[in-house]
Amino acid sequence: MIDTILFDVGETITRDDRYWASWADWLGVPRHTLSALVGAVVAQGHDNAEALRLIRPGIDIAAEYAAREAAGRGEHLDETDLYDDVRPAMTALRQNGVHVVIAGNQTARAGQLLRALDLPADLIVTSEELGAAKPAPEFFQRVMEMAQVAADTTLYVGDHPANDVRPARAAGLRAAHLRRGPWGHLWADHPSVVKEADWRIDSLTQLIEIAAG
């Protein structure tokens, strides 16, 4: 039985286009350059922040983030950043009695922006707010505690095998891999995803039937 669904954020409910475009503009490089580098480092198994370090070796990402905010060029999210199936899927799930939680590796500022969108969710929290980031087991433990839900009846949905599917399963949750965004498409048919994911989906609306079981 699934009574709670946890959603990843980037490339699960929101597009990452704006995020990386804003970094490219700030660093003064073509957007395609940074986008390609992000894809390259992640395909090699590295954190996507390594793309920023390739462009500016020795960069202090936290300091640059603060400088962007101070210059009025910080993080921004609005309705256009959401994938079209987000509100319909979450609304239907809640109407069916499913707890909807949003939790991903984002900043506290991103958490504020997500909550301002008034999404049909019972809880929205980010890794910076939790003090733990995926794939650490503490991330999932703290989300479970905050949402007051049980791991064995919770499904985590995300696009990244190493950050979403694998650690969610290790924490005792069920896991759905979403074919969305670069990482979701890159690993959709990888043998490890086929083996480890309880479900592989192309749209969040498929979760309605899965939760109905």
XYZ file of N, CA and C in Angstrom:
639
model
N 0.836 -1.193 0.000
C 0.000 0.000 0.000
C 0.878 1.253 0.000
N 0.503 2.238 -0.812
C 1.197 3.517 -0.862
C 0.259 4.596 -0.321
N 0.647 5.217 0.807
C -0.192 6.287 1.338
C 0.496 7.653 1.294
N 1.782 7.658 0.907
C 2.534 8.903 0.809
C 3.406 8.867 -0.436
N 3.436 9.963 -1.173
C 4.351 10.076 -2.305
C 5.225 11.297 -2.103
N 6.538 11.064 -2.122
C 7.542 12.121 -2.011
C 8.067 12.432 -3.403
N 8.078 13.705 -3.729
C 8.560 14.139 -5.039
C 9.911 14.835 -4.923
N 10.847 14.414 -5.753
C 12.070 15.168 -5.971
C 11.672 16.513 -6.588
N 12.608 17.441 -6.691
C 12.282 18.766 -7.230
C 12.805 18.950 -8.653
N 14.133 19.139 -8.803
C 14.700 19.431 -10.112
C 14.495 18.321 -11.116
N 13.908 18.662 -12.256
C 13.603 17.748 -13.348
C 12.640 16.632 -12.946
N 11.929 16.857 -11.848
C 10.791 16.011 -11.489
C 9.532 16.865 -11.471
N 9.563 17.937 -10.670
C 8.422 18.854 -10.713
C 8.780 20.184 -11.381
N 10.070 20.551 -11.357
C 10.479 21.807 -11.995
C 11.530 21.562 -13.070
N 11.501 22.400 -14.094
C 12.538 22.398 -15.119
C 13.777 23.100 -14.568
N 14.942 22.611 -14.963
C 16.186 23.227 -14.496
C 16.725 24.287 -15.455
N 15.990 24.554 -16.527
C 16.470 25.490 -17.549
C 16.897 26.837 -16.946
N 15.992 27.427 -16.178
C 16.246 28.761 -15.630
C 17.448 28.749 -14.690
N 17.546 27.691 -13.865
C 18.611 27.610 -12.874
C 19.984 27.674 -13.535
N 20.192 26.808 -14.533
C 21.504 26.758 -15.173
C 21.729 27.939 -16.091
N 20.676 28.450 -16.728
C 20.822 29.633 -17.575
C 21.289 30.829 -16.745
N 20.740 30.946 -15.537
C 21.121 32.084 -14.689
C 22.580 31.981 -14.250
N 23.046 30.758 -13.992
C 24.457 30.582 -13.639
C 25.353 30.905 -14.826
N 24.965 30.468 -16.026
C 25.764 30.759 -17.217
C 25.872 32.264 -17.432
N 24.752 32.961 -17.285
C 24.759 34.414 -17.466
C 25.648 35.084 -16.422
N 25.580 34.601 -15.196
C 26.383 35.184 -14.123
C 27.875 34.977 -14.364
N 28.237 33.796 -14.868
C 29.647 33.477 -15.101
C 30.146 33.975 -16.456
N 29.246 34.474 -17.270
C 29.649 35.064 -18.541
C 30.025 34.062 -19.612
N 29.336 32.917 -19.631
C 29.583 31.923 -20.677
C 28.273 31.625 -21.400
N 28.335 31.129 -22.629
C 27.100 30.764 -23.328
C 26.322 29.715 -22.540
N 25.020 29.818 -22.566
C 24.189 28.874 -21.815
C 24.411 27.442 -22.271
N 24.595 27.244 -23.569
C 24.808 25.890 -24.077
C 26.098 25.295 -23.518
N 27.114 26.125 -23.324
C 28.388 25.637 -22.784
C 28.188 25.028 -21.403
N 27.519 25.775 -20.528
C 27.299 25.256 -19.178
C 26.376 24.052 -19.196
N 25.336 24.093 -20.007
C 24.413 22.961 -20.093
C 25.141 21.692 -20.514
N 26.010 21.824 -21.518
C 26.761 20.659 -21.991
C 27.709 20.142 -20.921
N 28.341 21.050 -20.195
C 29.263 20.633 -19.139
C 28.542 19.943 -17.992
N 27.353 20.442 -17.649
C 26.565 19.779 -16.609
C 26.275 18.339 -17.034
N 25.843 18.161 -18.264
C 25.576 16.817 -18.765
C 26.801 15.935 -18.729
N 27.944 16.510 -19.097
C 29.181 15.729 -19.144
C 29.615 15.261 -17.760
N 29.580 16.156 -16.759
C 30.071 15.767 -15.436
C 29.130 14.771 -14.775
N 27.829 14.933 -14.979
C 26.889 14.007 -14.363
C 26.979 12.632 -15.020
N 27.153 12.597 -16.346
C 27.301 11.317 -17.043
C 28.551 10.578 -16.570
N 29.537 11.331 -16.075
C 30.758 10.733 -15.536
C 30.627 10.361 -14.066
N 29.454 10.620 -13.489
C 29.221 10.254 -12.103
C 29.590 11.318 -11.090
N 29.838 12.555 -11.556
C 30.203 13.636 -10.649
C 28.982 14.490 -10.309
N 29.115 15.287 -9.265
C 28.066 16.228 -8.906
C 27.988 17.317 -9.971
N 26.776 17.789 -10.257
C 26.641 18.772 -11.329
C 27.330 20.104 -11.025
N 27.610 20.371 -9.756
C 28.326 21.603 -9.403
C 29.736 21.613 -9.972
N 30.263 20.439 -10.331
C 31.597 20.384 -10.922
C 31.650 21.153 -12.241
N 30.510 21.294 -12.896
C 30.477 22.058 -14.146
C 30.866 23.514 -13.897
N 30.430 24.056 -12.758
C 30.787 25.433 -12.423
C 32.281 25.550 -12.167
N 32.861 24.518 -11.571
C 34.291 24.545 -11.266
C 35.136 24.384 -12.526
N 34.591 23.735 -13.541
C 35.311 23.635 -14.805
C 35.378 24.995 -15.486
N 34.315 25.770 -15.349
C 34.282 27.096 -15.961
C 35.141 28.078 -15.177
N 35.065 27.991 -13.852
C 35.858 28.897 -13.015
C 36.540 28.088 -11.918
N 37.729 27.553 -12.199
C 38.450 26.739 -11.205
C 38.630 27.503 -9.895
N 38.371 26.809 -8.796
C 38.520 27.417 -7.482
C 37.337 28.249 -7.046
N 36.258 28.220 -7.791
C 35.084 29.022 -7.458
C 34.538 28.657 -6.078
N 34.172 29.663 -5.316
C 33.482 29.462 -4.045
C 31.990 29.589 -4.367
N 31.319 28.456 -4.539
C 29.942 28.468 -5.023
C 29.008 29.168 -4.050
N 29.215 28.940 -2.757
C 28.361 29.594 -1.757
C 28.522 31.108 -1.812
N 29.763 31.577 -1.974
C 30.006 33.020 -2.041
C 29.406 33.614 -3.309
N 29.527 32.888 -4.413
C 28.951 33.384 -5.668
C 27.426 33.405 -5.602
N 26.863 32.406 -4.946
C 25.407 32.367 -4.766
C 24.949 33.591 -3.983
N 25.660 33.912 -2.917
C 25.314 35.082 -2.099
C 25.474 36.367 -2.905
N 26.507 36.426 -3.730
C 26.730 37.612 -4.555
C 25.609 37.786 -5.576
N 25.152 36.694 -6.128
C 24.030 36.753 -7.068
C 22.776 37.288 -6.371
N 22.509 36.774 -5.184
C 21.343 37.237 -4.430
C 21.450 38.731 -4.132
N 22.635 39.166 -3.718
C 22.838 40.570 -3.377
C 22.662 41.474 -4.599
N 22.979 40.925 -5.767
C 22.864 41.698 -7.007
C 21.468 41.614 -7.619
N 20.555 40.932 -6.938
C 19.202 40.785 -7.463
C 19.109 39.793 -8.607
N 20.069 38.878 -8.667
C 20.095 37.880 -9.743
C 20.113 36.460 -9.155
N 19.430 36.318 -8.038
C 19.406 35.029 -7.358
C 18.357 34.083 -7.904
N 18.068 33.049 -7.126
C 17.110 32.013 -7.555
C 15.725 32.599 -7.774
N 15.053 32.013 -8.756
C 13.688 32.422 -9.040
C 12.910 31.216 -9.530
N 11.682 31.081 -9.069
C 10.774 30.034 -9.542
C 9.390 30.631 -9.681
N 8.714 30.295 -10.767
C 7.315 30.673 -10.887
C 6.567 29.549 -11.598
N 5.322 29.800 -11.911
C 4.468 28.756 -12.480
C 5.036 28.176 -13.777
N 5.754 28.992 -14.540
C 6.286 28.516 -15.817
C 7.403 27.500 -15.643
N 7.961 27.404 -14.439
C 9.027 26.430 -14.192
C 8.483 25.038 -13.873
N 7.182 24.937 -13.611
C 6.581 23.647 -13.282
C 6.270 22.850 -14.549
N 6.455 21.549 -14.476
C 5.991 20.681 -15.560
C 4.464 20.637 -15.528
N 3.878 20.439 -16.706
C 2.420 20.559 -16.845
C 1.632 19.538 -16.023
N 2.243 18.403 -15.717
C 1.492 17.357 -15.019
C 1.572 17.461 -13.501
N 2.309 18.448 -12.990
C 2.538 18.542 -11.540
C 1.248 18.801 -10.771
N 0.577 19.876 -11.080
C -0.647 20.207 -10.328
C -1.745 19.162 -10.518
N -2.023 18.709 -11.754
C -3.073 17.685 -11.909
C -2.783 16.413 -11.125
N -1.527 15.950 -11.166
C -1.184 14.709 -10.469
C -1.283 14.872 -8.959
N -0.714 15.937 -8.430
C -0.740 16.141 -6.985
C -2.159 16.373 -6.472
N -2.940 17.115 -7.229
C -4.323 17.372 -6.827
C -5.113 16.074 -6.757
N -4.978 15.239 -7.772
C -5.701 13.964 -7.798
C -5.245 13.050 -6.665
N -3.951 13.017 -6.398
C -3.434 12.173 -5.324
C -4.007 12.597 -3.974
N -4.029 13.869 -3.709
C -4.563 14.349 -2.428
C -6.061 14.087 -2.316
N -6.765 14.233 -3.418
C -8.198 13.932 -3.413
C -8.448 12.463 -3.104
N -7.475 11.623 -3.461
C -7.594 10.188 -3.190
C -7.036 9.803 -1.823
N -6.675 10.802 -1.021
C -6.213 10.533 0.339
C -4.733 10.253 0.484
N -3.955 10.519 -0.548
C -2.507 10.286 -0.496
C -1.809 11.532 0.033
N -0.869 11.343 0.951
C -0.056 12.456 1.433
C 0.945 12.827 0.336
N 1.060 14.101 0.047
C 1.975 14.585 -0.982
C 3.064 15.419 -0.310
N 4.305 14.998 -0.524
C 5.456 15.685 0.072
C 6.454 16.002 -1.040
N 7.031 17.178 -0.989
C 8.069 17.591 -1.936
C 9.360 17.769 -1.162
N 10.411 17.054 -1.567
C 11.680 17.117 -0.844
C 12.829 16.832 -1.799
N 13.735 17.786 -1.940
C 14.859 17.594 -2.860
C 16.101 18.308 -2.372
N 17.164 18.157 -3.144
C 18.436 18.804 -2.834
C 18.429 20.240 -3.358
N 17.841 21.123 -2.579
C 17.749 22.524 -2.956
C 18.097 23.414 -1.769
N 18.233 24.682 -2.064
C 18.531 25.666 -1.020
C 17.277 26.011 -0.215
N 17.498 26.674 0.907
C 16.366 27.152 1.701
C 15.561 28.173 0.902
N 16.246 28.969 0.091
C 15.549 29.944 -0.743
C 14.618 29.246 -1.733
N 15.075 28.139 -2.313
C 14.225 27.376 -3.222
C 12.995 26.854 -2.493
N 13.170 26.461 -1.238
C 12.035 26.006 -0.444
C 11.000 27.108 -0.284
N 11.460 28.315 -0.020
C 10.543 29.455 0.110
C 9.791 29.697 -1.198
N 10.519 29.630 -2.304
C 9.911 29.880 -3.610
C 8.886 28.801 -3.960
N 9.200 27.555 -3.632
C 8.265 26.464 -3.906
C 6.996 26.609 -3.076
N 7.149 26.954 -1.803
C 5.971 27.120 -0.946
C 5.101 28.293 -1.406
N 5.737 29.299 -1.996
C 4.990 30.463 -2.483
C 4.120 30.116 -3.691
N 4.396 28.995 -4.354
C 3.597 28.579 -5.510
C 2.272 27.945 -5.102
N 2.087 27.726 -3.807
C 0.837 27.152 -3.300
C 0.509 25.833 -3.989
N 1.460 24.957 -4.020
C 1.274 23.644 -4.631
C 0.390 22.770 -3.745
N -0.342 21.825 -4.333
C -1.176 20.917 -3.545
C -0.332 19.862 -2.837
N 0.415 20.297 -1.822
C 1.312 19.404 -1.092
C 1.134 19.610 0.407
N 1.335 18.537 1.157
C 1.220 18.600 2.612
C 2.483 19.148 3.263
N 3.622 18.970 2.579
C 4.897 19.428 3.123
C 5.859 19.683 1.969
N 6.588 20.800 2.058
C 7.654 21.111 1.115
C 8.887 21.457 1.924
N 9.978 20.732 1.679
C 11.197 20.961 2.449
C 12.407 20.664 1.563
N 13.502 21.356 1.828
C 14.708 21.172 1.023
C 15.864 20.652 1.879
N 16.896 20.204 1.204
C 18.039 19.633 1.906
C 18.711 20.645 2.832
N 18.795 21.903 2.392
C 19.413 22.906 3.254
C 18.587 23.110 4.524
N 17.287 23.050 4.395
C 16.421 23.199 5.561
C 16.499 21.980 6.474
N 16.716 20.814 5.886
C 16.807 19.581 6.663
C 18.173 19.399 7.309
N 19.197 20.020 6.723
C 20.554 19.809 7.208
C 21.134 18.498 6.747
N 20.587 17.942 5.669
C 21.089 16.689 5.082
C 20.661 16.652 3.630
N 21.527 16.094 2.792
C 21.247 16.051 1.363
C 21.315 14.623 0.838
N 20.527 14.354 -0.186
C 20.611 13.055 -0.865
C 22.010 12.911 -1.479
N 22.548 11.714 -1.487
C 21.910 10.433 -1.170
C 22.075 9.971 0.282
N 22.433 10.846 1.183
C 22.618 10.454 2.580
C 21.324 9.915 3.167
N 21.385 8.830 3.928
C 20.172 8.270 4.528
C 19.485 9.246 5.480
N 20.262 10.174 6.067
C 19.673 11.148 6.988
C 18.626 12.026 6.292
N 18.832 12.278 5.010
C 17.860 13.086 4.255
C 16.486 12.428 4.327
N 16.415 11.152 4.009
C 15.136 10.449 3.986
C 14.571 10.280 5.391
N 15.445 10.001 6.351
C 14.990 9.842 7.728
C 14.340 11.125 8.243
N 14.958 12.254 7.956
C 14.436 13.528 8.460
C 13.149 13.927 7.754
N 13.055 13.613 6.463
C 11.802 13.887 5.758
C 10.676 13.047 6.350
N 10.957 11.772 6.597
C 9.950 10.877 7.177
C 9.470 11.395 8.534
N 10.429 11.825 9.344
C 10.087 12.330 10.675
C 9.257 13.607 10.585
N 9.654 14.513 9.702
C 8.939 15.777 9.572
C 7.531 15.574 9.029
N 7.403 14.652 8.047
C 6.093 14.390 7.444
C 5.244 13.461 8.301
N 5.879 12.797 9.271
C 5.206 11.846 10.157
C 4.543 10.727 9.349
N 5.358 10.122 8.467
C 4.865 9.015 7.645
C 5.853 7.854 7.752
N 5.388 6.679 7.362
C 6.208 5.464 7.442
C 6.906 5.204 6.120
N 8.148 4.752 6.200
C 8.936 4.512 4.988
C 8.324 3.432 4.112
N 7.798 2.369 4.730
C 7.351 1.224 3.928
C 6.048 1.465 3.175
N 5.388 2.591 3.443
C 4.186 2.934 2.674
C 4.387 4.235 1.890
N 5.667 4.578 1.695
C 6.011 5.823 1.002
C 6.749 5.528 -0.294
N 6.407 6.268 -1.322
C 7.040 6.137 -2.634
C 7.795 7.421 -2.947
N 9.087 7.292 -3.275
C 9.874 8.450 -3.677
C 9.985 8.473 -5.187
N 9.765 9.634 -5.782
C 9.764 9.781 -7.238
C 10.860 10.753 -7.651
N 11.732 10.314 -8.545
C 12.792 11.193 -9.011
C 13.406 10.711 -10.305
N 14.273 11.528 -10.857
C 14.869 11.249 -12.165
C 16.273 10.663 -12.085
N 16.879 10.694 -10.907
C 18.299 10.349 -10.780
C 18.483 9.023 -10.034
N 19.057 8.016 -10.669
C 19.235 6.719 -9.993
C 20.051 6.812 -8.703
N 21.180 7.518 -8.755
C 22.079 7.551 -7.600
C 21.583 8.451 -6.483
N 20.818 9.478 -6.812
C 20.323 10.409 -5.790
C 18.902 10.116 -5.345
N 18.154 9.406 -6.171
C 16.736 9.185 -5.886
C 16.396 7.708 -5.683
N 16.522 6.923 -6.734
C 16.066 5.528 -6.683
C 16.845 4.706 -5.659
N 18.152 4.688 -5.807
C 18.982 3.813 -4.961
C 18.917 4.177 -3.480
N 19.129 5.447 -3.103
C 19.084 5.776 -1.670
C 17.688 5.673 -1.071
N 16.659 5.919 -1.875
C 15.294 5.771 -1.354
C 15.027 4.318 -1.002
N 15.422 3.416 -1.897
C 15.244 1.991 -1.623
C 16.058 1.567 -0.398
N 17.273 2.088 -0.282
C 18.128 1.748 0.860
C 17.523 2.228 2.174
N 16.736 3.305 2.102
C 16.099 3.863 3.303
C 14.768 3.186 3.615
N 14.395 2.198 2.802
C 13.176 1.449 3.079
C 11.945 1.943 2.344
N 12.107 2.944 1.458
C 10.988 3.453 0.686
C 10.854 2.662 -0.611
N 9.707 2.772 -1.254
C 9.577 2.318 -2.635
C 10.131 3.435 -3.512
N 10.413 3.134 -4.780
C 11.014 4.146 -5.648
C 10.465 4.054 -7.060
N 10.215 5.222 -7.646
C 9.789 5.308 -9.042
C 10.781 6.185 -9.785
N 11.301 5.677 -10.891
C 12.207 6.466 -11.719
C 11.417 7.150 -12.815
N 11.610 8.457 -12.947
C 10.879 9.261 -13.918
C 11.759 9.561 -15.120
N 11.271 9.178 -16.299
C 11.992 9.501 -17.541
C 11.694 10.964 -17.881
N 12.507 11.837 -17.329
C 12.291 13.275 -17.520
C 13.613 13.992 -17.318
N 13.875 15.001 -18.127
C 15.129 15.723 -18.004
C 16.287 14.884 -18.495
N 17.487 15.455 -18.542
C 18.636 14.738 -19.083
C 18.976 13.454 -18.346
N 18.932 13.496 -16.996
C 19.339 12.299 -16.245
C 18.268 11.218 -16.344
N 17.028 11.632 -16.317
C 15.945 10.664 -16.430
C 15.970 9.923 -17.748
N 16.249 10.629 -18.832
C 16.337 9.985 -20.140
C 17.618 9.168 -20.268
N 18.711 9.696 -19.742
C 19.999 9.017 -19.871
C 19.985 7.632 -19.245
N 19.343 7.514 -18.066
C 19.401 6.258 -17.329
C 18.091 5.461 -17.331
N 17.133 5.892 -18.107
C 15.805 5.269 -18.043
C 15.828 3.759 -18.249
N 16.658 3.291 -19.155
C 16.682 1.861 -19.475
C 17.954 1.178 -18.996
N 18.693 1.857 -18.131
C 19.913 1.248 -17.610
C 19.554 0.033 -16.760
N 20.319 -1.049 -16.857
C 20.000 -2.269 -16.092
C 19.822 -2.030 -14.599
N 20.600 -1.102 -14.022
C 20.470 -0.857 -12.584
C 19.120 -0.227 -12.252
N 18.628 0.640 -13.129
C 17.327 1.269 -12.899
C 16.214 0.250 -13.085
N 16.339 -0.560 -14.115
C 15.338 -1.610 -14.351
C 15.256 -2.534 -13.141
N 16.387 -2.824 -12.544
C 16.430 -3.738 -11.393
C 15.964 -3.072 -10.095
N 16.363 -1.835 -9.869
C 16.160 -1.212 -8.559
C 14.848 -0.452 -8.419
N 14.351 0.127 -9.501
C 13.121 0.926 -9.401
C 11.897 0.022 -9.325
N 10.996 0.334 -8.415
C 9.745 -0.422 -8.333
C 8.858 -0.114 -9.533
N 8.935 1.130 -9.976
C 8.195 1.538 -11.177
C 9.072 2.457 -12.002
N 8.857 2.434 -13.309
C 9.480 3.400 -14.221
C 8.349 4.094 -14.960
N 8.322 5.418 -14.861
C 7.189 6.169 -15.379
C 7.646 7.283 -16.323
N 6.715 7.733 -17.160
C 6.977 8.828 -18.095
C 6.213 10.096 -17.725
N 5.269 9.982 -16.817
C 4.447 11.128 -16.410
C 4.038 10.967 -14.953
N 3.920 12.076 -14.259
C 3.507 12.028 -12.857
C 2.065 11.562 -12.705
N 1.272 11.702 -13.736
C -0.125 11.255 -13.652
C -0.227 9.742 -13.519
N 0.828 9.011 -13.899
C 0.812 7.558 -13.735
C 0.815 7.167 -12.262
N 1.223 8.083 -11.398
C 1.277 7.794 -9.967
C -0.107 7.622 -9.371
N -1.105 8.209 -10.014
C -2.485 8.110 -9.500
C -2.919 6.651 -9.481
N -2.671 5.948 -10.566
C -3.033 4.537 -10.644
C -2.162 3.685 -9.743
N -0.868 4.042 -9.666
C 0.036 3.278 -8.805
C -0.407 3.369 -7.343
N -0.727 4.571 -6.902
C -1.167 4.750 -5.509
C -2.491 4.066 -5.235
N -3.343 3.990 -6.263
C -4.641 3.332 -6.084
C -4.476 1.836 -5.930
N -3.336 1.334 -6.470
C -2.913 -0.047 -6.314
C -3.883 -1.093 -6.736
